[in-house]
Each structure stands twice: as C-alpha cells, then as structure tokens.
Coordinates of C-alpha atoms in Angstrom, one line a residue:
M1 CA 28.0 -10.3 7.8
L2 CA 27.4 -13.9 6.9
K3 CA 25.4 -14.4 10.1
N4 CA 23.1 -11.6 9.0
T5 CA 22.8 -13.3 5.6
F6 CA 21.9 -16.6 7.2
I7 CA 19.2 -14.9 9.3
L8 CA 17.8 -13.1 6.3
F9 CA 17.6 -16.4 4.5
L10 CA 15.5 -17.6 7.4
I11 CA 13.1 -14.7 6.7
A12 CA 12.9 -15.9 3.1
F13 CA 12.2 -19.5 4.4
F14 CA 9.5 -18.2 6.7
S15 CA 7.9 -16.2 3.9
L16 CA 8.0 -19.2 1.5
S17 CA 6.6 -21.6 4.0
L18 CA 3.5 -19.4 4.2
T19 CA 3.2 -19.4 0.4
T20 CA 4.1 -23.0 -0.3
T21 CA 0.9 -23.2 -2.3
A22 CA 2.3 -20.8 -4.8
F23 CA 4.1 -23.9 -6.1
S24 CA 1.5 -26.5 -5.2
F25 CA -1.4 -24.4 -6.6
Q26 CA -0.4 -25.7 -10.0
Q27 CA -1.5 -29.2 -9.0
D28 CA -3.9 -30.7 -6.5
S29 CA -4.3 -34.5 -6.8
L30 CA -6.4 -35.1 -3.8
T31 CA -8.6 -37.7 -5.3
S32 CA -8.5 -41.0 -3.4
T33 CA -7.8 -43.1 -6.5
E34 CA -7.7 -46.4 -4.5
G35 CA -6.7 -48.7 -7.3
L36 CA -7.9 -46.6 -10.3
Q37 CA -6.1 -47.5 -13.5
F38 CA -6.2 -44.7 -16.0
E39 CA -7.0 -45.6 -19.6
S40 CA -8.6 -44.0 -22.6
S41 CA -11.8 -42.3 -21.6
P42 CA -15.0 -42.3 -23.8
D43 CA -14.8 -39.8 -26.6
T44 CA -16.4 -36.6 -25.3
T45 CA -15.1 -34.3 -28.0
P46 CA -17.7 -31.7 -28.7
A47 CA -19.0 -30.5 -32.0
V48 CA -18.2 -26.8 -32.3
E49 CA -19.1 -25.9 -35.9
A50 CA -21.4 -23.1 -34.6
V51 CA -19.0 -21.7 -32.1
P52 CA -17.9 -18.1 -32.9
D53 CA -14.5 -17.7 -34.5
D54 CA -13.2 -15.1 -32.1
L55 CA -13.3 -17.4 -29.1
A56 CA -9.6 -18.2 -28.5
F57 CA -7.5 -18.3 -25.3
S58 CA -3.9 -17.5 -26.1
E59 CA -2.4 -18.7 -22.8
A60 CA -4.7 -21.5 -22.0
P61 CA -4.3 -24.4 -24.5
D62 CA -6.7 -26.6 -22.6
T63 CA -9.6 -24.1 -23.3
T64 CA -8.7 -23.0 -26.8
L65 CA -11.6 -23.4 -29.3
S66 CA -11.3 -23.7 -33.0
Q67 CA -13.5 -24.4 -36.1
D68 CA -11.0 -27.1 -37.1
S69 CA -12.0 -30.3 -35.5
S70 CA -8.4 -31.6 -35.6
K71 CA -7.3 -28.7 -33.6
L72 CA -10.0 -29.3 -31.1
D73 CA -8.9 -33.0 -30.8
K74 CA -5.4 -31.7 -30.1
A75 CA -6.7 -29.4 -27.4
T76 CA -8.6 -32.3 -25.8
T77 CA -5.5 -34.4 -25.9
T78 CA -3.7 -31.5 -24.1
V79 CA -6.3 -31.6 -21.4
S80 CA -5.9 -35.4 -21.0
S81 CA -2.2 -34.9 -20.4
T82 CA -2.8 -32.2 -17.7
D83 CA -2.3 -34.6 -14.8
S84 CA 1.2 -35.6 -16.0
D85 CA 2.2 -31.9 -16.6
T86 CA 0.9 -30.8 -13.2
G87 CA 2.6 -33.8 -11.6
K88 CA 5.9 -32.5 -12.9
K89 CA 5.2 -29.1 -11.4
S90 CA 4.3 -30.7 -8.1
L91 CA 7.7 -32.5 -8.1
W92 CA 9.4 -29.2 -8.7
S93 CA 7.6 -27.7 -5.7
I94 CA 8.7 -30.7 -3.6
F95 CA 12.3 -30.3 -4.7
I96 CA 12.3 -26.6 -3.9
A97 CA 10.8 -27.2 -0.5
G98 CA 13.5 -29.8 0.1
L99 CA 16.2 -27.3 -1.0
I100 CA 14.9 -24.7 1.5
G101 CA 14.6 -27.3 4.2
G102 CA 18.2 -28.3 3.6
F103 CA 19.5 -24.7 3.9
A104 CA 17.4 -24.3 7.1
A105 CA 19.0 -27.5 8.5
L106 CA 22.4 -25.9 8.0
L107 CA 21.5 -23.4 10.7
M108 CA 20.7 -26.1 13.3
P109 CA 23.0 -26.4 16.3
C110 CA 23.8 -30.0 15.4
I111 CA 25.2 -29.1 11.9
F112 CA 26.4 -25.5 11.8
P113 CA 29.3 -26.0 14.3
M114 CA 30.4 -29.1 12.4
L115 CA 30.8 -27.3 9.1
P116 CA 34.2 -25.6 9.8
L117 CA 35.5 -28.6 11.6
T118 CA 34.7 -31.0 8.8
V119 CA 36.1 -28.7 6.1
S120 CA 39.2 -28.1 8.1
Y121 CA 39.7 -31.8 8.4
F122 CA 39.7 -32.3 4.7
T123 CA 42.1 -29.4 4.0
K124 CA 44.6 -30.4 6.7
Q125 CA 44.5 -34.2 6.3
S126 CA 44.9 -34.1 2.5
G127 CA 48.3 -33.7 1.0
T128 CA 47.3 -31.1 -1.6
R129 CA 44.5 -28.6 -2.0
A130 CA 43.1 -30.5 -5.0
S131 CA 42.9 -33.6 -2.9
G132 CA 41.1 -31.8 -0.1
I133 CA 38.6 -30.4 -2.5
S134 CA 38.0 -33.8 -4.2
K135 CA 37.4 -35.4 -0.8
A136 CA 35.0 -32.7 0.3
L137 CA 33.1 -33.0 -3.0
L138 CA 32.9 -36.8 -2.5
Y139 CA 31.7 -36.2 1.0
G140 CA 28.9 -34.0 -0.3
L141 CA 28.1 -36.6 -2.9
F142 CA 27.7 -39.3 -0.3
I143 CA 25.4 -37.0 1.7
I144 CA 23.2 -36.7 -1.4
V145 CA 23.2 -40.5 -1.9
I146 CA 22.3 -41.3 1.7
Y147 CA 19.3 -38.9 1.8
V148 CA 18.0 -39.8 -1.6
A149 CA 18.2 -43.5 -0.6
L150 CA 16.1 -42.6 2.4
G151 CA 13.5 -41.1 0.1
M152 CA 13.6 -44.1 -2.2
I153 CA 13.0 -46.4 0.7
I154 CA 9.9 -44.5 1.6
T155 CA 8.7 -44.7 -2.0
I156 CA 9.3 -48.4 -2.3
A157 CA 7.8 -49.2 1.1
F158 CA 4.6 -47.3 0.4
G159 CA 4.3 -47.2 -3.4
S160 CA 2.4 -44.6 -5.4
D161 CA -1.1 -45.9 -4.7
A162 CA -0.4 -45.8 -1.0
L163 CA 1.0 -42.3 -1.2
N164 CA -2.1 -41.1 -3.1
A165 CA -4.3 -42.8 -0.4
L166 CA -2.3 -41.0 2.4
S167 CA -3.2 -37.6 1.0
T168 CA -6.9 -38.0 2.0
N169 CA -6.7 -40.8 4.6
G170 CA -8.1 -39.5 7.9
I171 CA -6.0 -41.7 10.2
F172 CA -2.7 -40.8 8.5
N173 CA -3.6 -37.1 8.4
F174 CA -4.3 -37.2 12.1
L175 CA -1.0 -39.1 12.7
F176 CA 0.8 -36.4 10.6
F177 CA -0.7 -33.8 12.8
L178 CA 0.5 -35.5 16.0
L179 CA 3.9 -36.1 14.4
L180 CA 4.4 -32.4 13.5
V181 CA 3.3 -31.4 17.0
V182 CA 6.0 -33.7 18.4
F183 CA 8.6 -32.2 16.0
A184 CA 7.6 -28.7 17.2
A185 CA 7.9 -29.7 20.9
S186 CA 11.4 -31.1 20.1
F187 CA 12.4 -27.8 18.5
F188 CA 11.0 -25.9 21.6
G189 CA 13.4 -27.9 23.7
A190 CA 11.0 -30.4 25.4
F191 CA 13.2 -33.3 24.4
E192 CA 15.6 -34.4 21.6
I193 CA 14.8 -36.9 18.9
T194 CA 17.9 -39.1 18.8
L195 CA 19.0 -42.4 17.3
P196 CA 20.4 -45.3 19.5
S197 CA 23.9 -44.3 20.6
T198 CA 25.4 -47.8 20.0
F199 CA 24.3 -47.6 16.4
V200 CA 25.7 -44.1 15.9
N201 CA 29.0 -45.0 17.6
K202 CA 29.5 -48.1 15.3
M203 CA 28.9 -46.0 12.2
D204 CA 31.3 -43.3 13.5
A205 CA 34.0 -45.9 14.2
K206 CA 33.8 -47.1 10.6
S207 CA 34.5 -43.5 9.4
D208 CA 38.1 -43.9 10.5
K209 CA 38.7 -46.2 7.6
G210 CA 40.5 -44.6 4.7
G211 CA 39.3 -44.2 1.0
L212 CA 35.8 -44.0 -0.2
V213 CA 34.4 -46.3 2.5
G214 CA 35.7 -43.9 5.2
L215 CA 34.3 -40.9 3.4
F216 CA 30.9 -42.6 3.1
F217 CA 30.7 -43.4 6.8
M218 CA 31.8 -39.9 7.6
A219 CA 28.8 -38.6 5.7
F220 CA 26.6 -41.3 7.3
S221 CA 27.8 -40.3 10.7
L222 CA 26.9 -36.7 10.0
S223 CA 23.4 -37.8 9.1
L224 CA 23.1 -39.8 12.3
V225 CA 24.6 -37.3 14.7
S226 CA 22.6 -34.4 13.4
F227 CA 19.3 -36.4 13.4
S228 CA 18.1 -34.6 16.6
C229 CA 18.0 -31.4 14.6
T230 CA 17.4 -32.5 11.1
G231 CA 14.9 -35.3 12.0
P232 CA 11.9 -32.9 12.4
I233 CA 12.8 -31.1 9.1
I234 CA 13.2 -34.4 7.2
G235 CA 10.0 -35.8 8.8
T236 CA 8.0 -32.7 7.8
L237 CA 9.4 -32.8 4.3
L238 CA 8.5 -36.5 3.9
V239 CA 5.0 -35.9 5.2
E240 CA 4.5 -33.0 2.8
A241 CA 5.9 -35.1 -0.1
A242 CA 3.7 -38.1 0.8
S243 CA 0.6 -35.8 1.0
K244 CA 1.1 -34.8 -2.6
G245 CA 0.7 -38.4 -3.6
E246 CA 3.6 -38.3 -6.1
R247 CA 5.5 -41.6 -6.6
L248 CA 8.9 -40.0 -6.6
G249 CA 7.9 -37.2 -4.1
P250 CA 10.0 -38.4 -1.1
A251 CA 13.1 -39.1 -3.2
I252 CA 12.8 -35.7 -5.0
G253 CA 12.4 -34.0 -1.6
M254 CA 15.4 -35.7 -0.2
L255 CA 17.4 -34.8 -3.3
G256 CA 16.7 -31.1 -2.8
F257 CA 17.4 -31.4 1.0
S258 CA 20.7 -33.2 0.5
I259 CA 22.0 -30.9 -2.3
A260 CA 21.4 -27.9 0.0
L261 CA 23.2 -29.7 2.8
A262 CA 26.1 -30.8 0.6
I263 CA 26.8 -27.5 -1.2
P264 CA 28.6 -25.7 1.7
F265 CA 31.1 -28.5 2.3
G266 CA 32.3 -28.4 -1.3
L267 CA 32.1 -24.6 -1.4
F268 CA 34.2 -24.0 1.8
A269 CA 36.6 -26.7 0.7
M270 CA 37.3 -24.8 -2.5
F271 CA 37.5 -21.4 -0.7
P272 CA 38.8 -22.1 2.8
S273 CA 39.2 -18.4 3.5
M274 CA 35.5 -18.1 3.6
L275 CA 35.4 -20.1 6.9
K276 CA 36.7 -17.0 8.7
S277 CA 33.6 -15.1 7.8
L278 CA 31.3 -17.7 9.3
P279 CA 29.5 -16.4 12.4
K280 CA 30.4 -18.0 15.7
S281 CA 28.0 -20.6 17.1
G282 CA 25.8 -19.3 19.9
G283 CA 22.3 -18.7 21.1
W284 CA 21.1 -17.5 17.7
L285 CA 21.2 -21.2 16.5
N286 CA 18.7 -22.2 19.2
S287 CA 16.5 -19.2 18.1
V288 CA 16.4 -20.7 14.6
K289 CA 15.1 -24.0 16.0
V290 CA 12.4 -22.3 18.0
V291 CA 11.2 -20.3 15.0
L292 CA 11.0 -23.5 12.9
G293 CA 9.1 -25.1 15.8
F294 CA 6.4 -22.4 15.6
L295 CA 6.2 -23.0 11.8
E296 CA 5.9 -26.8 12.4
L297 CA 3.0 -26.2 14.8
A298 CA 1.2 -23.9 12.3
L299 CA 1.6 -26.5 9.6
A300 CA 0.3 -29.3 11.8
L301 CA -3.1 -27.5 12.1
K302 CA -3.5 -27.8 8.3
F303 CA -3.4 -31.6 8.5
L304 CA -5.8 -31.6 11.4
S305 CA -8.1 -29.4 9.3
N306 CA -8.0 -31.9 6.5
V307 CA -9.3 -34.6 8.8
D308 CA -11.9 -32.3 10.4
L309 CA -13.4 -31.4 7.0
A310 CA -13.4 -34.8 5.4
Y311 CA -15.0 -36.5 8.4
H312 CA -17.3 -33.7 9.4
W313 CA -16.0 -33.3 13.0
N314 CA -16.6 -29.6 12.9
W315 CA -13.8 -28.8 15.2
L316 CA -11.8 -26.3 13.2
D317 CA -14.1 -23.7 11.7
R318 CA -12.4 -21.0 9.8
E319 CA -12.3 -18.5 12.7
V320 CA -11.0 -21.2 15.1
F321 CA -8.2 -22.1 12.7
L322 CA -7.4 -18.4 12.3
S323 CA -7.5 -17.8 16.1
L324 CA -4.9 -20.6 16.5
W325 CA -2.7 -19.2 13.8
I326 CA -2.9 -15.7 15.3
A327 CA -1.9 -17.1 18.7
I328 CA 1.0 -19.1 17.2
F329 CA 2.5 -16.4 15.1
G330 CA 1.8 -13.8 17.9
L331 CA 3.9 -15.9 20.3
M332 CA 6.6 -16.2 17.6
G333 CA 6.7 -12.5 17.3
L334 CA 7.0 -12.1 21.1
Y335 CA 9.8 -14.7 21.1
L336 CA 11.7 -12.8 18.4
I337 CA 11.7 -9.6 20.4
G338 CA 12.7 -11.4 23.6
K339 CA 9.5 -11.2 25.5
I340 CA 9.3 -15.0 26.0
K341 CA 12.1 -17.6 26.4
F342 CA 12.5 -21.3 26.3
S343 CA 14.8 -23.4 28.6
H344 CA 17.7 -23.7 26.2
D345 CA 17.7 -20.0 25.1
S346 CA 20.6 -17.7 26.0
E347 CA 20.1 -14.1 27.1
L348 CA 19.0 -11.7 24.4
K349 CA 20.9 -8.4 25.1
F350 CA 19.8 -6.6 21.9
L351 CA 17.8 -7.1 18.8
S352 CA 19.8 -7.6 15.6
V353 CA 18.6 -6.0 12.4
P354 CA 17.6 -9.3 10.7
R355 CA 15.7 -10.4 13.9
T356 CA 13.9 -7.1 14.0
L357 CA 12.9 -7.4 10.3
L358 CA 11.6 -10.9 10.9
A359 CA 9.6 -9.7 13.9
V360 CA 8.0 -7.0 11.8
I361 CA 7.1 -9.5 9.2
V362 CA 5.5 -11.9 11.8
F363 CA 3.5 -9.1 13.6
S364 CA 2.4 -7.8 10.2
F365 CA 1.1 -11.2 9.3
V366 CA -0.8 -11.5 12.6
V367 CA -2.4 -8.1 12.0
Y368 CA -3.3 -9.2 8.4
M369 CA -5.1 -12.3 9.7
V370 CA -7.2 -10.5 12.4
P371 CA -9.9 -9.2 9.9
G372 CA -10.4 -12.8 8.8
L373 CA -12.2 -13.5 12.1
W374 CA -15.0 -11.4 10.7
G375 CA -15.1 -12.9 7.2
A376 CA -12.3 -11.0 5.3
P377 CA -11.2 -13.3 2.4
L378 CA -7.5 -13.2 3.2
K379 CA -6.7 -14.2 -0.4
S380 CA -3.0 -14.7 0.1
I381 CA -3.5 -17.6 2.5
S382 CA -7.0 -18.7 1.5
A383 CA -5.7 -22.1 0.3
F384 CA -4.4 -22.9 3.8
L385 CA -7.7 -22.0 5.5
P386 CA -10.9 -24.1 5.9
P387 CA -13.6 -23.1 3.4
S388 CA -15.3 -19.7 3.9
A389 CA -18.6 -21.5 4.4
T390 CA -17.3 -22.8 7.8
Q391 CA -17.1 -19.1 9.0
D392 CA -19.9 -18.7 11.6
F393 CA -19.7 -14.9 11.9
D394 CA -19.2 -13.3 8.5
L395 CA -19.9 -9.6 8.1
S396 CA -19.9 -10.0 4.3
A397 CA -22.7 -12.6 4.4
G398 CA -25.4 -10.0 4.4
V399 CA -24.4 -8.6 0.9
T400 CA -24.4 -11.9 -0.9
S401 CA -27.4 -12.5 -3.1
T402 CA -29.2 -15.8 -3.7
P403 CA -28.7 -17.5 -7.0
A404 CA -31.2 -16.4 -9.7
H405 CA -32.0 -20.0 -10.7
S406 CA -32.6 -21.3 -7.2
D407 CA -35.8 -23.4 -7.6
G408 CA -36.3 -24.2 -3.9
K409 CA -35.9 -28.0 -4.4
V410 CA -34.4 -30.1 -1.7
K411 CA -30.9 -30.8 -3.0
K412 CA -29.4 -34.2 -2.4
Y413 CA -26.4 -34.2 0.1
A414 CA -27.0 -30.4 0.7
E415 CA -27.0 -31.0 4.5
I416 CA -23.5 -32.4 4.2
F417 CA -21.9 -29.9 1.8
H418 CA -23.8 -26.6 1.7
E419 CA -23.1 -25.2 5.1
R420 CA -19.4 -26.0 5.2
G421 CA -18.2 -26.6 1.7
T422 CA -19.9 -24.2 -0.7
P423 CA -18.7 -20.6 -0.9
K424 CA -21.3 -18.3 0.4
G425 CA -23.7 -16.8 -2.1
F426 CA -23.7 -19.9 -4.3
D427 CA -26.4 -22.7 -4.4
P428 CA -25.1 -25.7 -6.4
Y429 CA -26.3 -29.2 -6.6
Y430 CA -24.2 -32.0 -5.1
D431 CA -25.5 -34.9 -7.2
Y432 CA -24.7 -35.0 -10.9
D433 CA -28.0 -36.6 -12.0
Q434 CA -30.1 -34.1 -10.1
A435 CA -28.1 -31.2 -11.7
L436 CA -28.9 -32.6 -15.1
E437 CA -32.6 -32.7 -14.3
A438 CA -32.5 -29.1 -13.2
A439 CA -30.6 -28.1 -16.3
K440 CA -33.4 -29.6 -18.5
E441 CA -36.0 -27.7 -16.6
L442 CA -34.1 -24.4 -16.5
N443 CA -32.7 -24.8 -20.0
K444 CA -29.1 -24.0 -18.9
P445 CA -25.7 -25.7 -19.2
V446 CA -24.2 -27.4 -16.2
L447 CA -20.9 -26.4 -14.7
I448 CA -19.4 -29.5 -13.0
D449 CA -16.9 -28.5 -10.3
F450 CA -14.8 -31.4 -9.2
T451 CA -13.5 -30.2 -5.8
G452 CA -12.4 -31.6 -2.4
W453 CA -12.4 -30.7 1.2
N454 CA -8.6 -30.7 1.2
C455 CA -8.1 -29.1 -2.2
V456 CA -5.9 -26.0 -1.7
N457 CA -6.3 -25.0 -5.4
C458 CA -10.1 -25.1 -5.0
R459 CA -10.0 -22.8 -2.0
K460 CA -7.8 -20.3 -4.0
M461 CA -10.1 -20.4 -7.0
E462 CA -13.2 -19.8 -4.8
A463 CA -11.5 -16.9 -2.8
N464 CA -9.7 -15.2 -5.7
V465 CA -11.7 -15.9 -8.9
W466 CA -15.3 -16.8 -7.9
T467 CA -15.5 -13.7 -5.8
D468 CA -15.1 -11.5 -8.9
P469 CA -18.5 -9.9 -9.6
G470 CA -18.4 -10.8 -13.3
V471 CA -17.5 -14.4 -12.6
A472 CA -20.0 -14.7 -9.8
K473 CA -22.8 -13.3 -12.0
L474 CA -22.1 -15.9 -14.8
L475 CA -22.0 -18.8 -12.3
K476 CA -25.2 -17.8 -10.6
E477 CA -27.3 -16.7 -13.5
E478 CA -26.1 -18.7 -16.5
F479 CA -25.3 -22.1 -15.1
V480 CA -26.7 -24.9 -13.0
M481 CA -23.7 -25.7 -10.8
A482 CA -22.8 -29.2 -9.7
E483 CA -20.3 -29.3 -6.9
L484 CA -18.9 -32.8 -6.6
F485 CA -16.5 -33.5 -3.7
V486 CA -14.1 -36.3 -4.5
D487 CA -12.7 -36.9 -1.0
D488 CA -15.8 -36.9 1.2
K489 CA -15.9 -39.9 3.6
T490 CA -19.7 -40.1 4.0
E491 CA -20.9 -43.6 3.2
L492 CA -23.5 -44.2 0.5
P493 CA -26.7 -46.0 1.4
A494 CA -26.2 -49.8 0.9
N495 CA -28.5 -49.8 -2.2
E496 CA -26.4 -47.0 -3.8
Q497 CA -23.1 -48.8 -3.4
F498 CA -21.7 -50.5 -6.5
I499 CA -18.7 -52.1 -8.2
S500 CA -17.0 -49.7 -10.5
K501 CA -16.8 -50.9 -14.1
Y502 CA -13.8 -48.6 -14.5
S503 CA -11.6 -49.6 -11.6
G504 CA -13.2 -52.8 -10.4
K505 CA -13.4 -51.4 -6.8
K506 CA -16.4 -51.2 -4.6
I507 CA -17.7 -47.6 -4.4
K508 CA -18.8 -47.1 -0.8
T509 CA -18.6 -43.3 -0.2
I510 CA -19.8 -40.1 -1.9
G511 CA -16.1 -39.2 -2.5
N512 CA -15.4 -42.6 -4.1
K513 CA -18.5 -42.1 -6.4
N514 CA -17.5 -38.7 -7.6
S515 CA -13.8 -39.7 -7.9
D516 CA -14.7 -42.7 -10.0
F517 CA -17.0 -40.6 -12.2
Q518 CA -14.3 -38.0 -12.8
A519 CA -11.6 -40.5 -13.7
S520 CA -13.8 -42.7 -15.9
T521 CA -15.6 -40.0 -17.8
F522 CA -13.1 -37.2 -18.0
N523 CA -9.8 -39.0 -17.7
S524 CA -8.5 -36.9 -14.9
N525 CA -7.9 -37.2 -11.1
S526 CA -6.8 -33.7 -10.2
Q527 CA -8.8 -30.9 -8.6
P528 CA -10.2 -28.5 -9.3
L529 CA -11.6 -29.6 -12.7
Y530 CA -14.3 -27.6 -14.4
V531 CA -16.4 -29.2 -17.1
I532 CA -19.3 -27.6 -18.9
V533 CA -22.0 -30.0 -20.2
D534 CA -25.5 -29.7 -21.5
A535 CA -28.6 -31.4 -20.0
S536 CA -27.7 -34.7 -21.7
G537 CA -24.2 -34.7 -20.3
T538 CA -22.4 -33.8 -23.6
V539 CA -19.3 -31.8 -23.1
L540 CA -19.6 -28.4 -24.7
V541 CA -16.1 -27.1 -24.5
P542 CA -12.7 -28.5 -23.4
Q543 CA -12.5 -28.9 -19.7
T544 CA -10.0 -26.8 -17.6
G545 CA -8.4 -26.9 -14.2
A546 CA -7.4 -24.0 -11.9
N547 CA -7.0 -20.7 -13.8
Y548 CA -6.3 -17.7 -11.6
N549 CA -6.6 -15.3 -14.5
I550 CA -10.1 -13.9 -14.0
E551 CA -10.5 -12.8 -17.6
Q552 CA -9.5 -16.1 -19.0
Y553 CA -11.7 -18.0 -16.6
K554 CA -14.6 -15.7 -17.4
A555 CA -13.9 -16.3 -21.1
F556 CA -14.0 -20.1 -20.5
L557 CA -17.4 -19.7 -18.9
Q558 CA -18.7 -17.5 -21.7
S559 CA -17.5 -20.0 -24.3
G560 CA -19.6 -22.7 -22.6
I561 CA -22.6 -20.4 -22.6
D562 CA -22.1 -19.6 -26.3
A563 CA -21.6 -23.3 -27.3
F564 CA -24.8 -24.2 -25.4
R565 CA -26.9 -21.5 -27.1
A566 CA -25.4 -22.5 -30.5
K567 CA -26.8 -26.0 -30.1
K568 CA -30.4 -24.8 -29.6

C-alpha cells in the first residue's frame, strides 16, 4: 500500500514539475542588474483629479485609482514594494520545489533501503524508546543543518549580485544545460556521480563516536553515501534557485529538501511499526531514477532556450523545442509501459496501477503538445516555451489582424525583436523615444511593456491575457506599444553607449539600457512591468505587473485610456 502511495507521490511530483511556473509566475526578476543599487526613484505620481470615481480594482492594490491624492501616493508606494513581495513568493516557490525534491530523493536506491536500517539502529541501540526517538530527531536535525549549510556556502560564494547575473548570463545558462544533461545521463545509468571514497570512509569512521558528534557524522555519512542519487536532484535544485536570482534561494531550497529528507527518520522512529508497511527495495526504485532523468532532460532544454533567445542563435524555435519535448515525454511513456529498458532495469512482469496512471498522464501530455507544432497556444505550458513569434508554421497566423495604428515607419531594433520576440498580430516599438514620438503624432498613450527573452511570466501574459479579443483590441487600437527587452545581449553602437547616472555602470547592450531605464525611472527590476504614460513620458496610472485576470487587466488598460483623455 505504501509503495503505491510513494509512486502516486511521484505522479504529483511529475505534474508539479511541469507547472513549476504556477509558483514562479508570481515573480520574474530576470533583469541583469549588474551592480544596480535601488534608491528612491523620481516622483512620477500622476494627477488624477479628472479620473472617473468608479475606477477601482478591488483585488489589485497596485492599480487602484482614487480621487484622494494621499490614497494614490499609498498605491504608488505599494507598487514600489512589489519587488520585495514577489521576492518572498519566489522564495516560497523555491522552498516548495526543495520539499518535493527531498521527497523524491527518498525514493532513490541510495536512500530508501537505508531508511529502515537507520531507524532500526536507533530503536535497538537506545536504552529506551524515548532515547531512540530523541536520537532520530537529532539525526534529522543534523541532516537539515548539513544541507542548509551547503545552500549558505553557495550564497556566500556567489552573493546576490552574482546570482542575479547568473539568471541571464549565456555562459552559465549553457553550463546549466550541460550539467542537467549530465545529471540525466547519470539517472539513466550511464555512470554514477560519486565523491572520493577515502573522504567518505573517513567521515563514516567518525560516525562510530558516541554522543552528538557521532550523530552528526552519521547524518554527514548519509549525505555523502547517497550523493550518487541525490547529487543530480540537489544540483538541479541549486541551479533553479540560482536562476531565480534570490540571495537566500540556495539556502531556502536546501531547507525544503532537507526537511523532506529528515521527516521520515523522525516519523518512523516514533512509530516503528510503520516500518513493516514499507515496500521492499527492488526494480521500482531504478524506475523512479529513470523517470526523474527524463524530467531533468526536459528541464535542461529550457536553459538552452534561454541562451538561444538572448544571443539570437535561432536554434530552438518553438516547434523544435516542442518536438524535443514530445520525443522526451514519448520515450518516458514507452519506458513506463515497459517497451524500452535501461541497463540497470529489472524485468517488468506487469503494470502496477500507479505506473499505469502515470503512463496515461505522460501520453496525454504528449498528445496535448502535438497541436502546438501548428501554432496551438498550449496555455498551460506557454511559460516554458519559446515565444510564439518563433513559430515558423502557424495556422492561426492568417487570422491575426495588423494593428490599426501601424504607420509604416521603420522601427528601431525591429529586425532583432519583431520576428522572434513579439506576439503575432502586434506591432510595437522597441525604442522608448521613438514610441513617444509616435504617441505625439497619433495622439495616443504609450503602454510600456518591460519584458525579457527569458521571462516566463511575460510568455504567460502574452499567451493567456493578450490573446483575449477585448484586451488585444485595446492594445492594438488605443495604445502605442513600446516593448522593451531587459535581457537582450545585442551591443549598442559605440556612440550610444554611456555611463549610467543611476548605477555608475557602463551601459553596453540594449538589455542594459532598458534595464537601467526601468530601475532608475520606475524603481522596479521585475518583469513583466506595464506602465502607461502620455507622449511626454508622464505616468498616467499606477504601474502593474503580471495580472492573469483578464477583466482586471482590461480595466487597467481602460483606466489609462480614460486618464489620457481626461488630460486633453
């Protein structure tokens, strides 16, 4: 029974790994801050005396309008604190990912068989049941201390600035891709990632000492001996935490991982009879490793896609990415039903119920992705995929209309962004000053969209919100759109490079320029960020970030239109 429970948990882990962005959608700090120090930004609080009284957003404090200027100031202050709030949400997502990774690690062949042996040792060697429980709890506590210390070492070694830079650095993203491929190969049985045996043996010898020191080295020995199985999971978790750019990300991830790993030791020590219900070790443990290997391989492609987009390699168009995912998850499904085997697999005599259910989920996911090869939006995984503009063959492209305000002018940087970054059917500007000039000519407000090649929240907004007919109509007909990519690596001409008055750093790339503009003017470094201004650059309504409620986002756009018309 417990075996089935464990395998059903793996199903949940698989499902959550495909929807990790459900947590990370709340925050997307992909701006390469490179030394930016945040301080009070210039006062851009708009005058709103003529804004209609009925404009109020009950669940979006950062877009609430009021006749009372003090309330508007409060709303603007709320917007300024968005980065810290979303940072907390990102840390929660990292903690939950670590927790799930820890529970998955329990099912590894290097840890699962050790669980009853270790707990039995505590219960038999201790004089009383209370002593056994206390030792098991201390053992679990030391596991937490060891893994959190590992996370803290990563944090101290790199620092927050370096972690932010890692999130958009092409070299590190490519190295992350290679690292995850290596982890996947390890899970597939190509080799084992192990630590030097002499070091492991020395630590194991010290575990024979009594007292707290002995318990600590027992926990340390478990961490070392199980590294061949847990190493890829820990590595993936640290890579994900680092890519979020959060200072405490690695430590929080390791906290979640170690708590999940420590819980069973304390639980089984308190209730030893539960050990009898544990399933026997066997081939199913290797199957867990292989399934995680497929997931590692799928995740690796996301990091390769980040580099491909930011540096314009044009390797992984949307349909190429989807084809690879279809192949990976298709092979996973075939493995689950026993049609393919790896060298370390045992014979599969029959399909268990949990294994069958997982196979159904995987094959259903594969079928779901197939229409995406012809342009289907695939909204549930849109954040993982390259932008829809990279789709070469799109059956829906013929029904998109050109923007009503398109003036036929040559747009600066359009050759870089329009074909691969802009959602089909939209025709924004990619230079802020040029957008303001167009706004003067067309007598329309400007919607500034601070976005990024690697911004998962931006992709979700474009696929789930901008595709709504009402939202699309407002964007195309009522606004001059300025789409500013903050992580693009294209170098500016020498005569356009400058030293930032805000950060003191030299601005060399288009991404640096837009990132510096966003941070210095709007006191924010998270994407997406939507700001509505008039032709002179005056902010009309409080800015907002990602909002997946279509009606609320539409109301935000309408409030900007109303504020613009009220100023005439």
